[in-house]
Amino acid sequence: MTLTKKCLASSIALATALAAGGAQAEISDDAVRIGYLADMSGTYRDLAGPGGLAALEMAVEDFGGSVGGTPIEIFSADDRNSADVGANTVREWVDQRNVDMVAGMVASSVTIAVTQVLEQHDKLGLVSGSAASSITDEHCTPNHIHWVYDTYPLANGTARAVVDQGGSDWFMLTADYAFGHALEGDVEKVVTENGGNIVGRVRHPFPTSDFSSYILQAQGSGAQIVGLANAGADTVNAINTASQFGLTQSGQQLAGLLVFLNDVHAMGLDATQGLLLTTGWYWNMDDQARAWSERYYERVGRMPTMVQAGIYSSTMHYLNAVEATGSDDTATVREHMMSQPIHDFFARNGHIRADGRMVHDMYLAQVKTPQQSEGEWDLYHILATIPADQAYRPLAESQCDLVQN
């Protein structure tokens, strides 16, 4: 081949590559479309729900409502904590509305079903409400990122702290679905590795309003600690029932393994004072968190949970990636998101790993007494920071194909 032909061939190859890159680096359908999927009316309404949608809308407004002049559109739906409803909703969004990214996602069973749909259609999911650590372990995909917390740091923080304080014998009260099973398993691992024992367990349907029989079983077990591997209204109902049955007065201690700010607020400090918990964020933990939370409070009328703050944080990180790449292509955007550290009002020392887990500092907190609280939402003491590299399951233990391969 002559030099001229070589140059011509190289020029054609370069032009083809640039054209391909240019085609990819575009925003499809002249809009960035985001679907917000969450429990809007049931057990998990207050921890995410409409308040999470408000946080997402704040992020879009703060970004300016468009990406480089391309409008951002938001859709929302109530998944009713049903995997079938969630999966069918997202399938319709992708097929009929060309949604690029799905945010929110609370019940872990819903999230696992939805992320399979997203992988099939090559769209992106940003999971902020779900807790099961399996979401970025055996259920990982290249199409979703898990943002706020999961069962591994919840167990690693709260259970370890309780065992260290002498609470060695545990009875587990567990929600009978993916999240509860994952949390129970992670707690059992931490308790036994630190010299404790699981002396009994019972699983309850999700959701449950009557916890009487389960609390009686916990009392009869003789365990020092009753671990609540549930969330939302189930946790509130379990704690209230335990109080009615005099569980703590008889010498047993409750360990709320996934307790949200709205739960403590709903039950009051008289019922929850002294409770140890692990959280991914707290509205009053520093100046940055307070400043954003006060804006949120003006809009919603209540302080945000860690899930609602995480929805804002993850949405902003996504929109920044779309803007930087000029694309809403899933692989392009995810790669850019992974390349950028996360250090905002929500996350400290944050980054996205190969398995899709966004790791960041977590916090061991204790619920204040009524005398210590200085206001309606002044509910926690932050006792310790759990560094990002210690909080989450090590990649060396991962079952995620993205890591193993």
PDB file of C-alpha atoms in Angstrom, residues 226-381:
ATOM      1  CA  VAL A 226     -33.967  -8.459  70.111  1.00  0.00           C
ATOM      2  CA  GLY A 227     -32.706  -7.459  66.663  1.00  0.00           C
ATOM      3  CA  LEU A 228     -35.291  -5.906  64.338  1.00  0.00           C
ATOM      4  CA  ALA A 229     -34.383  -6.819  60.749  1.00  0.00           C
ATOM      5  CA  ASN A 230     -37.255  -4.849  59.238  1.00  0.00           C
ATOM      6  CA  ALA A 231     -37.970  -1.244  58.317  1.00  0.00           C
ATOM      7  CA  GLY A 232     -40.537   1.514  58.046  1.00  0.00           C
ATOM      8  CA  ALA A 233     -43.958   0.935  59.574  1.00  0.00           C
ATOM      9  CA  ASP A 234     -42.957  -2.635  60.477  1.00  0.00           C
ATOM     10  CA  THR A 235     -40.176  -1.346  62.732  1.00  0.00           C
ATOM     11  CA  VAL A 236     -42.468   1.244  64.288  1.00  0.00           C
ATOM     12  CA  ASN A 237     -45.161  -1.372  64.967  1.00  0.00           C
ATOM     13  CA  ALA A 238     -42.626  -3.820  66.426  1.00  0.00           C
ATOM     14  CA  ILE A 239     -41.132  -1.226  68.782  1.00  0.00           C
ATOM     15  CA  ASN A 240     -44.558  -0.014  69.912  1.00  0.00           C
ATOM     16  CA  THR A 241     -45.699  -3.593  70.564  1.00  0.00           C
ATOM     17  CA  ALA A 242     -42.501  -4.334  72.496  1.00  0.00           C
ATOM     18  CA  SER A 243     -43.200  -1.282  74.634  1.00  0.00           C
ATOM     19  CA  GLN A 244     -46.776  -2.418  75.312  1.00  0.00           C
ATOM     20  CA  PHE A 245     -45.517  -5.864  76.348  1.00  0.00           C
ATOM     21  CA  GLY A 246     -42.837  -4.403  78.624  1.00  0.00           C
ATOM     22  CA  LEU A 247     -39.977  -6.054  76.737  1.00  0.00           C
ATOM     23  CA  THR A 248     -37.324  -3.511  77.660  1.00  0.00           C
ATOM     24  CA  GLN A 249     -38.676  -3.126  81.188  1.00  0.00           C
ATOM     25  CA  SER A 250     -38.044  -6.851  81.699  1.00  0.00           C
ATOM     26  CA  GLY A 251     -34.369  -6.410  80.891  1.00  0.00           C
ATOM     27  CA  GLN A 252     -34.172  -7.133  77.159  1.00  0.00           C
ATOM     28  CA  GLN A 253     -32.848  -4.531  74.714  1.00  0.00           C
ATOM     29  CA  LEU A 254     -34.093  -3.672  71.231  1.00  0.00           C
ATOM     30  CA  ALA A 255     -31.594  -3.180  68.410  1.00  0.00           C
ATOM     31  CA  GLY A 256     -33.160  -1.326  65.481  1.00  0.00           C
ATOM     32  CA  LEU A 257     -31.033  -2.440  62.560  1.00  0.00           C
ATOM     33  CA  LEU A 258     -32.640  -0.139  59.997  1.00  0.00           C
ATOM     34  CA  VAL A 259     -34.173   2.855  61.722  1.00  0.00           C
ATOM     35  CA  PHE A 260     -34.921   6.056  59.841  1.00  0.00           C
ATOM     36  CA  LEU A 261     -35.264   9.604  61.081  1.00  0.00           C
ATOM     37  CA  ASN A 262     -39.003   9.579  60.361  1.00  0.00           C
ATOM     38  CA  ASP A 263     -39.396   6.424  62.502  1.00  0.00           C
ATOM     39  CA  VAL A 264     -37.784   8.042  65.543  1.00  0.00           C
ATOM     40  CA  HIS A 265     -39.785  11.218  64.984  1.00  0.00           C
ATOM     41  CA  ALA A 266     -43.041   9.242  64.755  1.00  0.00           C
ATOM     42  CA  MET A 267     -42.415   7.186  67.899  1.00  0.00           C
ATOM     43  CA  GLY A 268     -40.951  10.029  69.964  1.00  0.00           C
ATOM     44  CA  LEU A 269     -37.861  10.197  72.130  1.00  0.00           C
ATOM     45  CA  ASP A 270     -39.580   8.692  75.169  1.00  0.00           C
ATOM     46  CA  ALA A 271     -39.927   5.389  73.296  1.00  0.00           C
ATOM     47  CA  THR A 272     -36.647   5.449  71.368  1.00  0.00           C
ATOM     48  CA  GLN A 273     -34.096   7.235  73.597  1.00  0.00           C
ATOM     49  CA  GLY A 274     -30.741   5.490  73.796  1.00  0.00           C
ATOM     50  CA  LEU A 275     -31.350   3.366  70.690  1.00  0.00           C
ATOM     51  CA  LEU A 276     -28.164   2.683  68.725  1.00  0.00           C
ATOM     52  CA  LEU A 277     -28.378   2.772  64.940  1.00  0.00           C
ATOM     53  CA  THR A 278     -26.224   3.121  61.848  1.00  0.00           C
ATOM     54  CA  THR A 279     -27.050   5.756  59.253  1.00  0.00           C
ATOM     55  CA  GLY A 280     -25.597   6.894  55.968  1.00  0.00           C
ATOM     56  CA  TRP A 281     -26.331  10.540  56.689  1.00  0.00           C
ATOM     57  CA  TYR A 282     -28.016  12.862  59.201  1.00  0.00           C
ATOM     58  CA  TRP A 283     -29.487  16.268  58.450  1.00  0.00           C
ATOM     59  CA  ASN A 284     -27.756  17.962  61.414  1.00  0.00           C
ATOM     60  CA  MET A 285     -24.316  16.359  61.127  1.00  0.00           C
ATOM     61  CA  ASP A 286     -22.499  19.416  59.715  1.00  0.00           C
ATOM     62  CA  ASP A 287     -22.995  22.806  58.066  1.00  0.00           C
ATOM     63  CA  GLN A 288     -23.366  21.408  54.522  1.00  0.00           C
ATOM     64  CA  ALA A 289     -26.010  18.913  55.567  1.00  0.00           C
ATOM     65  CA  ARG A 290     -27.910  21.543  57.575  1.00  0.00           C
ATOM     66  CA  ALA A 291     -27.915  24.073  54.738  1.00  0.00           C
ATOM     67  CA  TRP A 292     -29.407  21.633  52.227  1.00  0.00           C
ATOM     68  CA  SER A 293     -31.853  20.226  54.788  1.00  0.00           C
ATOM     69  CA  GLU A 294     -33.203  23.655  55.663  1.00  0.00           C
ATOM     70  CA  ARG A 295     -33.989  24.221  51.975  1.00  0.00           C
ATOM     71  CA  TYR A 296     -35.687  20.828  51.851  1.00  0.00           C
ATOM     72  CA  TYR A 297     -37.661  21.617  55.029  1.00  0.00           C
ATOM     73  CA  GLU A 298     -38.978  24.844  53.500  1.00  0.00           C
ATOM     74  CA  ARG A 299     -40.297  22.833  50.583  1.00  0.00           C
ATOM     75  CA  VAL A 300     -41.608  19.695  52.310  1.00  0.00           C
ATOM     76  CA  GLY A 301     -42.267  20.715  55.927  1.00  0.00           C
ATOM     77  CA  ARG A 302     -40.134  17.990  57.505  1.00  0.00           C
ATOM     78  CA  MET A 303     -36.464  17.125  57.701  1.00  0.00           C
ATOM     79  CA  PRO A 304     -35.167  14.627  55.112  1.00  0.00           C
ATOM     80  CA  THR A 305     -34.196  11.028  55.678  1.00  0.00           C
ATOM     81  CA  MET A 306     -30.891   9.673  54.412  1.00  0.00           C
ATOM     82  CA  VAL A 307     -32.767   8.133  51.456  1.00  0.00           C
ATOM     83  CA  GLN A 308     -34.284  11.440  50.389  1.00  0.00           C
ATOM     84  CA  ALA A 309     -30.906  13.179  50.648  1.00  0.00           C
ATOM     85  CA  GLY A 310     -29.328  10.345  48.667  1.00  0.00           C
ATOM     86  CA  ILE A 311     -31.874  10.724  45.866  1.00  0.00           C
ATOM     87  CA  TYR A 312     -30.813  14.345  45.414  1.00  0.00           C
ATOM     88  CA  SER A 313     -27.103  13.466  45.584  1.00  0.00           C
ATOM     89  CA  SER A 314     -27.293  10.588  43.084  1.00  0.00           C
ATOM     90  CA  THR A 315     -29.453  12.579  40.661  1.00  0.00           C
ATOM     91  CA  MET A 316     -26.987  15.478  40.645  1.00  0.00           C
ATOM     92  CA  HIS A 317     -24.066  13.106  40.055  1.00  0.00           C
ATOM     93  CA  TYR A 318     -25.966  11.562  37.140  1.00  0.00           C
ATOM     94  CA  LEU A 319     -26.851  14.903  35.562  1.00  0.00           C
ATOM     95  CA  ASN A 320     -23.266  16.104  35.889  1.00  0.00           C
ATOM     96  CA  ALA A 321     -22.138  12.969  34.039  1.00  0.00           C
ATOM     97  CA  VAL A 322     -24.702  13.484  31.255  1.00  0.00           C
ATOM     98  CA  GLU A 323     -23.514  17.065  30.868  1.00  0.00           C
ATOM     99  CA  ALA A 324     -19.811  16.140  30.906  1.00  0.00           C
ATOM    100  CA  THR A 325     -20.205  13.376  28.296  1.00  0.00           C
ATOM    101  CA  GLY A 326     -22.925  14.993  26.218  1.00  0.00           C
ATOM    102  CA  SER A 327     -24.692  11.642  26.257  1.00  0.00           C
ATOM    103  CA  ASP A 328     -27.425   9.675  28.002  1.00  0.00           C
ATOM    104  CA  ASP A 329     -25.957   6.363  26.850  1.00  0.00           C
ATOM    105  CA  THR A 330     -25.920   4.085  29.911  1.00  0.00           C
ATOM    106  CA  ALA A 331     -22.360   2.733  29.613  1.00  0.00           C
ATOM    107  CA  THR A 332     -20.923   6.170  28.828  1.00  0.00           C
ATOM    108  CA  VAL A 333     -22.667   7.872  31.736  1.00  0.00           C
ATOM    109  CA  ARG A 334     -21.951   5.082  34.241  1.00  0.00           C
ATOM    110  CA  GLU A 335     -18.264   5.041  33.319  1.00  0.00           C
ATOM    111  CA  HIS A 336     -18.012   8.791  33.890  1.00  0.00           C
ATOM    112  CA  MET A 337     -19.892   8.546  37.196  1.00  0.00           C
ATOM    113  CA  MET A 338     -17.455   5.858  38.341  1.00  0.00           C
ATOM    114  CA  SER A 339     -14.482   8.041  37.416  1.00  0.00           C
ATOM    115  CA  GLN A 340     -15.593  10.966  39.576  1.00  0.00           C
ATOM    116  CA  PRO A 341     -15.254  11.075  43.387  1.00  0.00           C
ATOM    117  CA  ILE A 342     -18.381  11.992  45.376  1.00  0.00           C
ATOM    118  CA  HIS A 343     -17.946  14.628  48.038  1.00  0.00           C
ATOM    119  CA  ASP A 344     -21.088  16.689  48.513  1.00  0.00           C
ATOM    120  CA  PHE A 345     -23.505  17.562  51.337  1.00  0.00           C
ATOM    121  CA  PHE A 346     -24.476  13.868  51.474  1.00  0.00           C
ATOM    122  CA  ALA A 347     -21.351  11.779  50.890  1.00  0.00           C
ATOM    123  CA  ARG A 348     -17.867  11.933  52.369  1.00  0.00           C
ATOM    124  CA  ASN A 349     -15.054   9.968  50.704  1.00  0.00           C
ATOM    125  CA  GLY A 350     -17.509   8.569  48.169  1.00  0.00           C
ATOM    126  CA  HIS A 351     -16.733   6.634  45.010  1.00  0.00           C
ATOM    127  CA  ILE A 352     -18.457   4.026  42.854  1.00  0.00           C
ATOM    128  CA  ARG A 353     -16.850   0.572  42.749  1.00  0.00           C
ATOM    129  CA  ALA A 354     -16.837  -1.979  39.933  1.00  0.00           C
ATOM    130  CA  ASP A 355     -19.799  -3.796  41.527  1.00  0.00           C
ATOM    131  CA  GLY A 356     -21.927  -0.633  41.391  1.00  0.00           C
ATOM    132  CA  ARG A 357     -21.743   0.034  45.126  1.00  0.00           C
ATOM    133  CA  MET A 358     -21.215   3.721  45.982  1.00  0.00           C
ATOM    134  CA  VAL A 359     -19.116   3.500  49.132  1.00  0.00           C
ATOM    135  CA  HIS A 360     -18.910   6.444  51.521  1.00  0.00           C
ATOM    136  CA  ASP A 361     -18.487   7.147  55.214  1.00  0.00           C
ATOM    137  CA  MET A 362     -21.245   5.773  57.452  1.00  0.00           C
ATOM    138  CA  TYR A 363     -22.123   6.859  60.997  1.00  0.00           C
ATOM    139  CA  LEU A 364     -22.929   5.189  64.306  1.00  0.00           C
ATOM    140  CA  ALA A 365     -25.621   7.257  66.027  1.00  0.00           C
ATOM    141  CA  GLN A 366     -27.577   7.171  69.261  1.00  0.00           C
ATOM    142  CA  VAL A 367     -31.058   8.565  69.776  1.00  0.00           C
ATOM    143  CA  LYS A 368     -31.099  11.488  72.209  1.00  0.00           C
ATOM    144  CA  THR A 369     -33.114  11.682  75.403  1.00  0.00           C
ATOM    145  CA  PRO A 370     -35.980  14.193  75.520  1.00  0.00           C
ATOM    146  CA  GLN A 371     -33.826  16.366  77.787  1.00  0.00           C
ATOM    147  CA  GLN A 372     -30.933  16.433  75.313  1.00  0.00           C
ATOM    148  CA  SER A 373     -33.025  17.348  72.260  1.00  0.00           C
ATOM    149  CA  GLU A 374     -33.099  21.025  71.295  1.00  0.00           C
ATOM    150  CA  GLY A 375     -35.912  20.816  68.776  1.00  0.00           C
ATOM    151  CA  GLU A 376     -38.497  18.666  67.023  1.00  0.00           C
ATOM    152  CA  TRP A 377     -35.981  17.097  64.608  1.00  0.00           C
ATOM    153  CA  ASP A 378     -32.902  17.191  66.878  1.00  0.00           C
ATOM    154  CA  LEU A 379     -32.906  13.439  67.420  1.00  0.00           C
ATOM    155  CA  TYR A 380     -29.408  11.923  67.050  1.00  0.00           C
ATOM    156  CA  HIS A 381     -25.944  12.083  68.542  1.00  0.00           C
TER     157      HIS A 381
END
